[in-house]
């Protein structure tokens, strides 16, 4: 059998349906690949080999009995560790949840399971999804499969690295300011952040609730479309989940003919490496050759995005993280009797430096005396950013930009917190506006992958998927990183 982990989700599922391969073969191969590369890549926090094999056997049994299988039957997947998984440790990359075993599945997870997908385990991430490199994980740093001295991006770095290293066919991540798209770009795979409200956040450990969104990571655009199909749609358990009908995302529609594409000049300015900008501009002209109508445009409020995000996200985080008090679940380090001492000591020992800093910034921004100066102004800036996009989408169907201003940086290189935050400059405005966006590989700089970001109107995932698929089919950027090359 040729390389099973090189298959697309659709390809693997078809072979399985026709009994050319079994779910057990797929899962065994994935586990073998994990064993072979994991000591170098370190993408995962928990591996659930036994459960995965048991699920595979049950799918194979049902298949042999002629049962109709779900659309993702037998597909090995890894889940970011901030997605609650019933009976399986879910730490969100934090020591404060090192022993937390949820009694329920996140809605996205149960929908995947119902579709037949098989979880191999939980992927590493920056603590509570705060970061762009996985260096903020409370456990270890994941390495980029293209260069083990570099970061895989973050915060869904483990998910993206696992897909790139061919440890799983696909993954789920979460994206608050770029955490699916940026690691996908840095690892040379495809990642998509759906419209805010498209996918239920029930069971996603909250970072910044008005920005968080769960989404797929895969080797191809179609893989992401199939995963999105399974997880999208209304859920009464999340009050922000939209009651918008779910269209058909898959089926290889691929067309950009007549598509009006805007290229916002602010996304090619300072901080964006010239090599990266060059590859993205080349991708734009490829889209033009394929029939799209290209025009430059401006999103003038982009300059406020980082500052607004780094008030709003910490403000929401400071509130969301208040629940980790050493009483209800997770770590409890203190022998001290009395609630305050116990909570203080547990939080001091359980949270890492980045989480603590954001809790403090967020709490400060929300205090009565400063609320108007910080939080309110940040929300006003958010409105301006959204209005920029509204105006642009009167003229354009999609916008294209780089996903990340640079390729993967070296582990430890972005120790300066401002430099690290600049890594999100192209992705954060999209979360502030609640829009869908996808990152697809568009070339390599010194052997490191670069991503093209395609942004759409709310709930127009089909448009960005079609444009991304079209670009993907016209180019040849899907490559296997050295760590995953089969001998
Ligand atoms: N890097 C950004 C942050 O640290 C975004 C992370 C994310 O999308 N979860 O907040």
Tab-separated table of N, CA, C and O in Angstrom, residues 55 133 146 255 292 471 479:
chain	number	residue	atom	x	y	z
A	55	UNK	N	-12.142	2.264	18.503
A	55	UNK	CA	-13.101	2.932	17.600
A	55	UNK	C	-12.940	2.419	16.175
A	55	UNK	O	-13.927	2.227	15.457
A	133	UNK	N	3.330	30.471	19.066
A	133	UNK	CA	4.512	29.633	18.835
A	133	UNK	C	4.509	28.292	19.571
A	133	UNK	O	5.405	27.479	19.341
A	146	UNK	N	9.266	21.328	9.415
A	146	UNK	CA	10.156	21.751	8.325
A	146	UNK	C	11.548	22.092	8.818
A	146	UNK	O	12.504	22.104	8.036
A	255	UNK	N	-13.682	27.676	-8.571
A	255	UNK	CA	-13.782	28.692	-9.603
A	255	UNK	C	-13.462	30.057	-9.026
A	255	UNK	O	-13.900	30.401	-7.930
A	292	UNK	N	-9.731	35.833	-12.014
A	292	UNK	CA	-10.224	36.764	-10.999
A	292	UNK	C	-9.893	38.201	-11.399
A	292	UNK	O	-8.956	38.444	-12.160
A	471	UNK	N	-6.898	27.916	-6.353
A	471	UNK	CA	-5.473	28.263	-6.282
A	471	UNK	C	-4.633	27.012	-6.029
A	471	UNK	O	-3.608	26.786	-6.672
A	479	UNK	N	3.771	19.824	-0.062
A	479	UNK	CA	5.008	19.049	0.031
A	479	UNK	C	5.075	18.332	1.375
A	479	UNK	O	4.386	18.695	2.304
